[in-house]
């Protein structure tokens, strides 16, 4: 994250966070990421894939190719909550996620 965004959000480097997406009215969560300050534009984040594939709605596609729009995914960043794993289990139960 950009350092200004980290400061504005009240985080610091090394903080544990969970990433959320709410496209299509469905809550998606990628748990347990670390905040890292990096020289990128403000209001942008960088994550690894496939770890954050779960945040991409199947309906979020590029028109021309019908491929997932993984390079543009709106997220909300929240402090890590160990209880988040219960949400992940519920999502798996509902079929919103698939185990590899």
C-alpha positions as a printed NumPy array, in Angstrom:
array([[  0.   ,   0.   ,   0.   ],
       [  1.02 ,   3.582,  -0.42 ],
       [  2.308,   4.956,   2.898],
       [ -0.209,   7.829,   2.826],
       [ -3.064,   5.3  ,   2.528],
       [ -1.612,   3.248,   5.378],
       [ -1.432,   6.313,   7.599],
       [ -4.92 ,   7.523,   6.609],
       [ -6.416,   4.094,   7.424],
       [ -4.673,   3.986,  10.807],
       [ -2.498,   0.998,   9.938],
       [  1.238,   0.503,  10.178],
       [  3.649,  -1.752,   8.32 ],
       [  3.321,  -5.318,   9.552],
       [ -0.3  ,  -5.02 ,  10.694],
       [ -2.403,  -8.103,   9.979],
       [ -5.527,  -7.427,   7.911],
       [ -8.35 ,  -9.184,   6.092],
       [ -9.417,  -8.109,   2.598],
       [-13.104,  -7.899,   1.651],
       [-15.047,  -7.466,  -1.585],
       [-18.811,  -6.943,  -1.843],
       [-19.51 ,  -7.154,  -5.597],
       [-22.947,  -8.553,  -6.459],
       [-24.036,  -8.033,  -2.846],
       [-21.945, -11.034,  -1.767],
       [-19.319, -10.744,   0.956],
       [-15.993, -12.275,  -0.05 ],
       [-12.988, -12.394,   2.257],
       [ -9.303, -13.162,   1.85 ],
       [ -7.969, -13.505,   5.392],
       [ -4.638, -12.672,   6.995],
       [ -2.544, -10.36 ,   4.873],
       [  0.263,  -8.098,   6.108],
       [  0.416,  -4.363,   5.477],
       [  3.552,  -3.432,   3.513],
       [  4.477,   0.101,   2.512],
       [  5.388,   0.272,  -1.154],
       [  5.912,   3.039,  -3.722],
       [  2.619,   2.671,  -5.608],
       [ -0.065,   5.244,  -6.447],
       [ -2.45 ,   6.237,  -3.676],
       [ -5.745,   4.326,  -3.438],
       [ -4.148,   1.2  ,  -4.93 ],
       [ -3.055,  -2.067,  -3.386],
       [ -0.976,  -4.951,  -4.616],
       [ -1.73 ,  -8.563,  -3.732],
       [ -0.643, -11.973,  -4.863],
       [ -2.753, -14.298,  -6.936],
       [ -4.126, -16.928,  -6.515],
       [ -4.358, -15.948,  -2.823],
       [ -6.836, -13.163,  -3.597],
       [ -8.754, -14.842,  -6.435],
       [-11.572, -15.345,  -3.93 ],
       [-12.209, -11.574,  -4.038],
       [-13.011, -11.581,  -7.765],
       [-16.677, -11.961,  -8.668],
       [-17.364, -14.253, -11.626],
       [-19.456, -11.358, -12.963],
       [-16.515,  -8.914, -12.859],
       [-15.166,  -9.497, -16.37 ],
       [-13.472,  -7.586, -19.163],
       [-16.056,  -7.069, -21.924],
       [-13.72 ,  -7.755, -24.818],
       [-12.398, -11.081, -23.518],
       [-14.918, -12.22 , -20.885],
       [-11.911, -12.887, -18.619],
       [-12.01 , -12.111, -14.879],
       [-11.099,  -8.483, -14.186],
       [ -8.539,  -9.376, -11.539],
       [ -6.596,  -6.16 , -12.051],
       [ -9.503,  -4.02 , -10.841],
       [-11.188,  -5.312,  -7.719],
       [-12.61 ,  -2.942,  -5.106],
       [-11.634,  -4.025,  -1.612],
       [-12.196,  -2.981,   1.958],
       [ -9.313,  -3.54 ,   4.348],
       [-10.089,  -4.417,   7.967],
       [ -7.863,  -5.372,  10.884],
       [ -7.47 ,  -9.137,  11.044],
       [-10.125, -10.878,  13.093],
       [ -9.352, -14.52 ,  13.967],
       [-13.115, -15.141,  13.853],
       [-12.984, -14.484,  10.08 ],
       [-12.31 , -18.174,   9.509],
       [-15.88 , -18.926,  10.594],
       [-17.04 , -16.67 ,   7.729],
       [-14.758, -18.526,   5.326],
       [-16.239, -21.846,   6.471],
       [-19.768, -20.454,   5.978],
       [-18.818, -19.277,   2.49 ],
       [-17.502, -22.741,   1.646],
       [-20.702, -24.291,   2.983],
       [-22.847, -21.944,   0.852],
       [-20.77 , -22.785,  -2.182],
       [-19.511, -19.219,  -2.569],
       [-15.954, -20.594,  -2.442],
       [-14.433, -23.811,  -3.654],
       [-11.584, -25.613,  -1.994],
       [ -8.626, -26.218,  -4.325]])
